[in-house]
Short mmCIF file of C-alpha atoms in Angstrom, two decimals:
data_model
loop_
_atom_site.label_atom_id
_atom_site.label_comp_id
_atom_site.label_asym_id
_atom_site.label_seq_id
_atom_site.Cartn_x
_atom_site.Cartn_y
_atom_site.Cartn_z
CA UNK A 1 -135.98 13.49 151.99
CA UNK A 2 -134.99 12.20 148.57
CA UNK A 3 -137.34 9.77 146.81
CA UNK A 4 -140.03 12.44 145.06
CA UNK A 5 -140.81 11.25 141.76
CA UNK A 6 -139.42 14.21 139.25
CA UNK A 7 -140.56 16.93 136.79
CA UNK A 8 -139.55 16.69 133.16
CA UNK A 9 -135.43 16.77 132.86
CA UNK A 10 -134.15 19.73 131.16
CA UNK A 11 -131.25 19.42 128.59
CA UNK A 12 -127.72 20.24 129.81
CA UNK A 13 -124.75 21.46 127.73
CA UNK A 14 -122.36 19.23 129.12
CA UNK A 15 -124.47 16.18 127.62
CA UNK A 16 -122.61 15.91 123.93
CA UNK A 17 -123.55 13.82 121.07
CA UNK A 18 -120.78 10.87 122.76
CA UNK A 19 -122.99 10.35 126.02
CA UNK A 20 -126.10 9.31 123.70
CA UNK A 21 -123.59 6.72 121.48
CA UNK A 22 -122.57 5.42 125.33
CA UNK A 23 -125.82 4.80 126.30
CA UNK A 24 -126.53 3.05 122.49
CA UNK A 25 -123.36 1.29 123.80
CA UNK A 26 -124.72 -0.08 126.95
CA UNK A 27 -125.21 -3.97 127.46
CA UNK A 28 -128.99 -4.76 126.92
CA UNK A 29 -130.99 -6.52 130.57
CA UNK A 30 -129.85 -9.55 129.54
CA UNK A 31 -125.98 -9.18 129.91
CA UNK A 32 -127.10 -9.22 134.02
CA UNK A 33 -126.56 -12.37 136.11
CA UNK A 34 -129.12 -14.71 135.40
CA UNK A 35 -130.36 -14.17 139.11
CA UNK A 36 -129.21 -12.20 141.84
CA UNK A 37 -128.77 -13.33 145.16
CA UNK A 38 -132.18 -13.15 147.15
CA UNK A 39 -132.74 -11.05 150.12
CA UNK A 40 -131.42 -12.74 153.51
CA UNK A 41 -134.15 -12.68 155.93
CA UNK A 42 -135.19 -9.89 157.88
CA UNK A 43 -135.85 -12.15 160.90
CA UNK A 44 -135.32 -11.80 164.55
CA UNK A 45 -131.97 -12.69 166.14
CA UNK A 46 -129.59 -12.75 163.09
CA UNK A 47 -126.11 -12.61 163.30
CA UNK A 48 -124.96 -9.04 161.39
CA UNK A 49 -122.64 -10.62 158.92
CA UNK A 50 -122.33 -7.29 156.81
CA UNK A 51 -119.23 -5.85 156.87
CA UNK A 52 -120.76 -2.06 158.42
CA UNK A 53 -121.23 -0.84 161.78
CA UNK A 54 -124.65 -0.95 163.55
CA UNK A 55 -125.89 2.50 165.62
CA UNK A 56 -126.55 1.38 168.81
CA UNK A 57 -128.06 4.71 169.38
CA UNK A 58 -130.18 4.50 166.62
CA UNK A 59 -133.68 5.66 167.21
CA UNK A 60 -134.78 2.17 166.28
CA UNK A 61 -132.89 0.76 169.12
CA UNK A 62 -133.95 3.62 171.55
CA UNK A 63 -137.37 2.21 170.34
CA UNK A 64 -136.53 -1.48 171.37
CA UNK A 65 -135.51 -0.31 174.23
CA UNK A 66 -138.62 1.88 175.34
CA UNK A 67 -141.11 -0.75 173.95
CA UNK A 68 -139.43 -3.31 175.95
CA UNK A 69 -139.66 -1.02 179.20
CA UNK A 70 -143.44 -0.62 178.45
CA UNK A 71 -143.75 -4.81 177.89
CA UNK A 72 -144.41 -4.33 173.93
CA UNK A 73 -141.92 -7.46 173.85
CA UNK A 74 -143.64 -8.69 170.20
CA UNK A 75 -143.62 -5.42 168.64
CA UNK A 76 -139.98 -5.18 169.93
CA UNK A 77 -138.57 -7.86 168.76
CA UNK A 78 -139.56 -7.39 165.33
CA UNK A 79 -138.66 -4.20 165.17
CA UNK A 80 -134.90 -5.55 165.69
CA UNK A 81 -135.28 -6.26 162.26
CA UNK A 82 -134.16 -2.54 161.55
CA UNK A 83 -132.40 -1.69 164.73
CA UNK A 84 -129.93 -4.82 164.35
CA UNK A 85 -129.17 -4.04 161.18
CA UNK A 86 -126.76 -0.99 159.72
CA UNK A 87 -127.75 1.98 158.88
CA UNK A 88 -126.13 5.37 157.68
CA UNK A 89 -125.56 8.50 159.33
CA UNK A 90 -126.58 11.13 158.08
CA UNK A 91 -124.28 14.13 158.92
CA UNK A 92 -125.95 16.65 161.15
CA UNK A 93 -125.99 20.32 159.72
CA UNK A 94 -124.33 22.88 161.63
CA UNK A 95 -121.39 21.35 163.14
CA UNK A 96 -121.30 16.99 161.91
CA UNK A 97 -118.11 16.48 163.81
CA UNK A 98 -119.74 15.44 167.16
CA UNK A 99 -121.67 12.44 165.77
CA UNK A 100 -119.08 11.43 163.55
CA UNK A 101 -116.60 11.16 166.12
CA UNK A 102 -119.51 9.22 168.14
CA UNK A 103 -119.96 7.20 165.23
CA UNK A 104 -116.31 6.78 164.16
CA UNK A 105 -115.43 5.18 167.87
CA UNK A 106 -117.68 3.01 167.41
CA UNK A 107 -116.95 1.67 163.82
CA UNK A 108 -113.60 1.76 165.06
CA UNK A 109 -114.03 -0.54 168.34
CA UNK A 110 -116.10 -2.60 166.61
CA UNK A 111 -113.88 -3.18 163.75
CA UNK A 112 -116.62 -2.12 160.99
CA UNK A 113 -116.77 0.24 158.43
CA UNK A 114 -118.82 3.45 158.90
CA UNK A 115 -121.84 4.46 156.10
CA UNK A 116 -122.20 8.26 156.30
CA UNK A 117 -124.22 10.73 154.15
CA UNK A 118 -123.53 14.28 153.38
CA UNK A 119 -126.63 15.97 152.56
CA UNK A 120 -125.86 19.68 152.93
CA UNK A 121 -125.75 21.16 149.71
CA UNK A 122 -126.91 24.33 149.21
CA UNK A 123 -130.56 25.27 147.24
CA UNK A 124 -131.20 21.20 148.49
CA UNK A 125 -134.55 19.80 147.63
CA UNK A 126 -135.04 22.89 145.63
CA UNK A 127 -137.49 23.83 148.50
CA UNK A 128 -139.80 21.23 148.83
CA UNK A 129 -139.93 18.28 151.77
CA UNK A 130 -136.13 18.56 152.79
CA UNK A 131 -135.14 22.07 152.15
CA UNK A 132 -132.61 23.78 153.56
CA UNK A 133 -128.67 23.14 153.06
CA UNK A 134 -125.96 25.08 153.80
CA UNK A 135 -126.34 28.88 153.70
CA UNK A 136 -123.67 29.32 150.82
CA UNK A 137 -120.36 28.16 148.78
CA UNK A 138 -118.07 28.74 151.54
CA UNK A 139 -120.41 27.29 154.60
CA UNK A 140 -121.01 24.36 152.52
CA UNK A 141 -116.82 24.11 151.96
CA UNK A 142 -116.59 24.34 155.58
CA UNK A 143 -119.16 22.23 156.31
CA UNK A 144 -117.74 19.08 154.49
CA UNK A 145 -114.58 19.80 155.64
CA UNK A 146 -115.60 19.33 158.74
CA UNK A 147 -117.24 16.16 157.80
CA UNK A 148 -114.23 14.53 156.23
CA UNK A 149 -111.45 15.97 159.03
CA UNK A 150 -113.77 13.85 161.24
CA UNK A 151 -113.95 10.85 159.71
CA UNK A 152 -109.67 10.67 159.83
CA UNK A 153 -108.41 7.43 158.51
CA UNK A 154 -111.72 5.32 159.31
CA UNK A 155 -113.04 3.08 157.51
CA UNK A 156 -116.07 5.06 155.88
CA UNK A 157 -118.00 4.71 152.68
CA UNK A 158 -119.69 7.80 151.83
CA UNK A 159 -122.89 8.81 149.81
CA UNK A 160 -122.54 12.13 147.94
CA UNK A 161 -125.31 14.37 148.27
CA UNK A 162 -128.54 12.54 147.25
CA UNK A 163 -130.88 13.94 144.66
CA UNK A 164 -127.92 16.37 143.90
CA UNK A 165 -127.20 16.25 140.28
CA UNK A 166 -130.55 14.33 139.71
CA UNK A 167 -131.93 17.63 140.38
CA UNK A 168 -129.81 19.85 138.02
CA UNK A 169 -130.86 17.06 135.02
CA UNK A 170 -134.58 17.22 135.96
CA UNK A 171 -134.67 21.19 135.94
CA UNK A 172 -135.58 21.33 139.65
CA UNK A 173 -132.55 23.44 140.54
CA UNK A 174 -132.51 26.91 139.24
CA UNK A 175 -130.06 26.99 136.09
CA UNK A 176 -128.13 29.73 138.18
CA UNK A 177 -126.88 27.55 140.54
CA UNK A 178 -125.73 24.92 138.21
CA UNK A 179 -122.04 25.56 138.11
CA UNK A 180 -121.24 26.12 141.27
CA UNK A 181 -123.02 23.32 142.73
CA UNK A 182 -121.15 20.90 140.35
CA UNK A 183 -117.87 22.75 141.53
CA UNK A 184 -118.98 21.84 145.38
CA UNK A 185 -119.51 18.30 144.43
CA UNK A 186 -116.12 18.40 142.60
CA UNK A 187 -114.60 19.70 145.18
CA UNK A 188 -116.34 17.69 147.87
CA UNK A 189 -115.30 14.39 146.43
CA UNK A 190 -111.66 15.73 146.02
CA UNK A 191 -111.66 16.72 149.75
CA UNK A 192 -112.78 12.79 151.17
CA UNK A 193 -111.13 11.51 148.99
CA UNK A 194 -107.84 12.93 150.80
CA UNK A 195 -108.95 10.39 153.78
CA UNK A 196 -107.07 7.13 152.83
CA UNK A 197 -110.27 4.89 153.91
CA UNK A 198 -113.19 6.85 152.32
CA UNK A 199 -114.40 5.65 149.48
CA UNK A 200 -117.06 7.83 147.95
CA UNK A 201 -120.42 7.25 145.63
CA UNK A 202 -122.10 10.45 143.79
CA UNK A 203 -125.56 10.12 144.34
CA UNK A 204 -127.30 9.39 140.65
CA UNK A 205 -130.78 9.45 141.35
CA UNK A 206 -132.92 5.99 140.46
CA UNK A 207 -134.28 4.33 137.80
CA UNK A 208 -137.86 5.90 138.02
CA UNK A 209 -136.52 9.61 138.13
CA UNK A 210 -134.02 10.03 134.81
CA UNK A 211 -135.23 6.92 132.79
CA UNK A 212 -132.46 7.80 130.53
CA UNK A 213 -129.15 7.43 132.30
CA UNK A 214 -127.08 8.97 129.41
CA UNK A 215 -128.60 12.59 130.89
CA UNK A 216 -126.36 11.83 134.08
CA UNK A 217 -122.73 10.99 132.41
CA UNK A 218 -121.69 14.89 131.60
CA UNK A 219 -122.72 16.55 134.83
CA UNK A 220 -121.78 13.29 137.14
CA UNK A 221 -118.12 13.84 135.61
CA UNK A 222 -118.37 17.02 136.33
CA UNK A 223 -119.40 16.75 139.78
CA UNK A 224 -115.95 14.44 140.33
CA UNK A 225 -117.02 10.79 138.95
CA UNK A 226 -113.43 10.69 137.98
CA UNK A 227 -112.23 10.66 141.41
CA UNK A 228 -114.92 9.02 143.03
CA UNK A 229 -115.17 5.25 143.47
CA UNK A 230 -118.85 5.25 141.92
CA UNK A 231 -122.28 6.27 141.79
CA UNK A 232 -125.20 5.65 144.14
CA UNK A 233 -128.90 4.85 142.95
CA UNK A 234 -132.60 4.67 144.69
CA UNK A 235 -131.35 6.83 147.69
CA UNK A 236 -135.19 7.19 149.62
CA UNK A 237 -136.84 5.44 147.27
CA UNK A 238 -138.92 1.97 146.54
CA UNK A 239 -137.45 0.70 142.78
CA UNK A 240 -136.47 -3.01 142.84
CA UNK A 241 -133.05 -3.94 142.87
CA UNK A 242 -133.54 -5.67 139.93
CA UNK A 243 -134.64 -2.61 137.96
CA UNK A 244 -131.44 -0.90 140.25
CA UNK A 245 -128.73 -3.27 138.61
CA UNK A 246 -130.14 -3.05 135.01
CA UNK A 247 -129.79 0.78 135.18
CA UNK A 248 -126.50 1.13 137.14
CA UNK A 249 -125.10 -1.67 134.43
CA UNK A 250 -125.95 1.17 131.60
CA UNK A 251 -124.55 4.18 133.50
CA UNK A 252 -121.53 1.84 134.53
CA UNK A 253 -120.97 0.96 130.94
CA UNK A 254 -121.15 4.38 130.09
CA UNK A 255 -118.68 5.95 132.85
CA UNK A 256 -115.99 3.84 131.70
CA UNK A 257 -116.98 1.03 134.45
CA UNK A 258 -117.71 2.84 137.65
CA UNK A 259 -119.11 0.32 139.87
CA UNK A 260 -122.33 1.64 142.56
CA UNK A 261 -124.39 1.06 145.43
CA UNK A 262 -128.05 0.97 146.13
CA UNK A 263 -130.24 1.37 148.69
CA UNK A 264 -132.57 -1.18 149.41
CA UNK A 265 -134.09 -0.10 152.67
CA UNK A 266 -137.31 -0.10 152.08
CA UNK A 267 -137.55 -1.77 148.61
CA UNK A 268 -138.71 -5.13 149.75
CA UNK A 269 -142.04 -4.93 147.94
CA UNK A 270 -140.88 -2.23 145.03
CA UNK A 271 -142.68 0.86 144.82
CA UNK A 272 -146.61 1.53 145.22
CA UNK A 273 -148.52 1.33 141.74
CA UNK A 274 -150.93 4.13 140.77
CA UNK A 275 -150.41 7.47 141.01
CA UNK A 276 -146.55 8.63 140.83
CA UNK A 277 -146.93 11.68 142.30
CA UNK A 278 -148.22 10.32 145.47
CA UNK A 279 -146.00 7.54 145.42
CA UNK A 280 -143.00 8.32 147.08
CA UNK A 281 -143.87 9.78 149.84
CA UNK A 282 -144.38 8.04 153.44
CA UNK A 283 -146.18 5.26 151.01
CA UNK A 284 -148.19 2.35 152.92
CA UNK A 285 -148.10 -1.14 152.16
CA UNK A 286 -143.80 -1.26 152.21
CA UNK A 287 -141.38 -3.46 153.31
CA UNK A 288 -137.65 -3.81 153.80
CA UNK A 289 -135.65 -4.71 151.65
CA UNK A 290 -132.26 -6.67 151.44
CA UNK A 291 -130.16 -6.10 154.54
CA UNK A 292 -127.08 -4.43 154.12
CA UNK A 293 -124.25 -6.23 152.72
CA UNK A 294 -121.11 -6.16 150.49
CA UNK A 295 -121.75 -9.93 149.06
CA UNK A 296 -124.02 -8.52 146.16
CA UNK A 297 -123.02 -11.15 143.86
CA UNK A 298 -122.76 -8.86 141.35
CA UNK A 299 -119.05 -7.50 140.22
CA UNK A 300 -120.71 -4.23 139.27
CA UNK A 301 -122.23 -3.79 143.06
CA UNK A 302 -120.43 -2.74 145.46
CA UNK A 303 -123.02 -3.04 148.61
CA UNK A 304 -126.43 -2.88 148.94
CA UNK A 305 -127.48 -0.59 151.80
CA UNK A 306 -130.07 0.95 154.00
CA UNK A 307 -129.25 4.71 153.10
CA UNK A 308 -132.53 6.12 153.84
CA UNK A 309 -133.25 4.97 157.48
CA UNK A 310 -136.14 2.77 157.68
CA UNK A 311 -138.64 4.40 159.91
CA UNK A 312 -137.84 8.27 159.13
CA UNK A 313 -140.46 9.85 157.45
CA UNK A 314 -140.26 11.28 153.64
CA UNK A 315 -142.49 14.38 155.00
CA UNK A 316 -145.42 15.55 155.81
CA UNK A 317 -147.81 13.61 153.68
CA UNK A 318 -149.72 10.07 155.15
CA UNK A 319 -150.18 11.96 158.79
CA UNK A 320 -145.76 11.76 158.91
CA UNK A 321 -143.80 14.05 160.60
CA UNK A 322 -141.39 16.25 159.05
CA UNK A 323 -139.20 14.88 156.69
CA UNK A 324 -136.53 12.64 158.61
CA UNK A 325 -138.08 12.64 161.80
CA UNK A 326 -138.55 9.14 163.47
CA UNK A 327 -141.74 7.42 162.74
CA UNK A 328 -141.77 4.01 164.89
CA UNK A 329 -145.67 3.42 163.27
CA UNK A 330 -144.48 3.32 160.10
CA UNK A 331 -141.05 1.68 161.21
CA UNK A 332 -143.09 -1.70 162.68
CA UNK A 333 -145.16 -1.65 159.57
CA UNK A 334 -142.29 -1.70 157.41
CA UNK A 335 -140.35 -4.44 159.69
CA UNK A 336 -144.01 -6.39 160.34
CA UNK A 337 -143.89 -6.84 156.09
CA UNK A 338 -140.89 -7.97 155.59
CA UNK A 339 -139.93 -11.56 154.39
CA UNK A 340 -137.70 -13.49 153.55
CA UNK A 341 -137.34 -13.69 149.95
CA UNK A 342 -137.97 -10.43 149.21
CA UNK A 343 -135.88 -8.86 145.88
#
């Protein structure tokens, strides 16, 4: 699952001189709002006010449900804290069109707009936690094909392929497959984009992995920026969304003003401190972060959202099962931390 911290990035040729002058460009920490709106609580019985659909299906309320049956009523209830609260979807590999049009009826009945990410790129994870991907080129065009021809004329927001280019800029991807997986992307934002409701956000790592966002401008244009309605940042991961908004402010400012998203699923207490390398994955002591919500106060954010599902473990590491398998230990522990000023 995205969220590893990163090797060393690697120089790319489509980074020219003018990226570096657009990041000496970009507007220093101060030019952020003063403050940014604090987290709503995470508590019990809230209204969903966010404008995005809630699974019922999701495995956190299949967990309500069962602990309920068994008359774990407390640990229940505050595990409604995720399972009331929207989540994406990440498409299934293989065929995605079943749970999208699960997913789609429901956004639909319910008047809400559907969250959905494609992560199905080939050479993904460059063979670590979440390998795998599709096989080649043309099963990945088929793939997200299938992924947008079932999404219709919903209302969607999609998330591009997380840790994507990230990984081409950080050297993690073999320099052979470059091209053709900025081509995909390219191509992949081109084909949702032909769904008059999707709006789509090229995964651009987070603040802790590329620290200098200039290294992202050539190959996120590349990969379609131009036709995409923005970037996403801290897919998976733990940065503040503080830290978030300073860093998508410099890659906005230089990618002519593309606004972004970020995830704040499990951000609520930033990342873990010591050692990086162990830090992203499955780490203890987290909480959730700001529920989702497209009243970010801040004209350059779009939403903040719970891309990575809270719960759904980064991997094997900390005792977790494989990466994206449901984890309802770590889910209550999460949903036990949270408060309600959290930022």
């Amino acid at each position: 699952m995205p969220g590893r911290p990163r090797r060393r990035p690697v120089t790319l040729l489509a980074l020219a001189l003018a990226l570096a002058a657009a990041a000496a460009c970009a507007p220093a920490p101060s030019a952020q709002p003063e403050s940014a709106p604090p987290n709503h609580p995470a508590g019990v019985g809230l209204v969903d006010e966010s404008p995005f659909w809630v699974d019922p299906q999701s495995d956190a309320a299949r967990q309500v449900a069962a602990w309920e049956a068994q008359g774990r009523n407390s640990d229940a209830q505050v595990l409604r804290r995720i399972a009331d609260r929207p989540m994406a979807l990440w498409g299934p590999a293989g065929d995605p069109g079943p749970e999208i049009r699960r997913a789609r009826a429901g956004a639909r009945a319910a008047g809400r707009t559907l969250v959905l990410v494609a992560y199905n790129i080939p050479y993904r994870d460059c063979g670590q936690h979440s390998a795998g991907g599709a096989r080649d080129a043309a099963a990945y065009r088929s793939w997200i094909g299938a992924f947008a021809d079932n999404i219709a004329d919903t209302k969607a927001l999609v998330v591009l392929e997380p840790d994507a280019i990230a990984h081409l800029v950080d050297g993690c991807t073999r320099a052979d497959h470059h091209d053709e997986r900025l081509r995909l992307l390219s191509e992949a934002v081109d084909r949702l984009k032909r769904n008059k409701n999707t709006r789509v956000y090229l995964d651009a790592g987070n603040p802790a992995w590329i620290p200098d966002p200039a290294k992202l401008v050539g190959p996120l244009y590349e990969a379609g920026l131009d036709h995409a309605d923005g970037f996403s940042l801290n897919v998976s991961n733990f940065q503040p969304s503080e830290a978030g908004r300073e860093y998508g402010a410099t890659l906005s400012k230089a990618t002519r003003g593309k606004h972004f998203v970020i995830d704040t699923s499990r951000n609520g207490d930033g990342p873990l401190q010591g050692n990086r390398e162990q830090a992203w994955c499955n780490p203890p002591g987290r909480a959730l972060g700001t529920p989702p919500t497209a009243g970010t106060g801040d004209p350059l954010v779009d939403a903040y959202l719970w891309i990575k599902r809270p719960g759904e473990s980064d991997g094997t590491c900390r005792g977790g099962p494989p990466a994206g398998t449901w984890w309802p230990d770590y889910a209550l522990g999460l949903a036990r931390r949270s408060t309600d000023d959290q930022s």
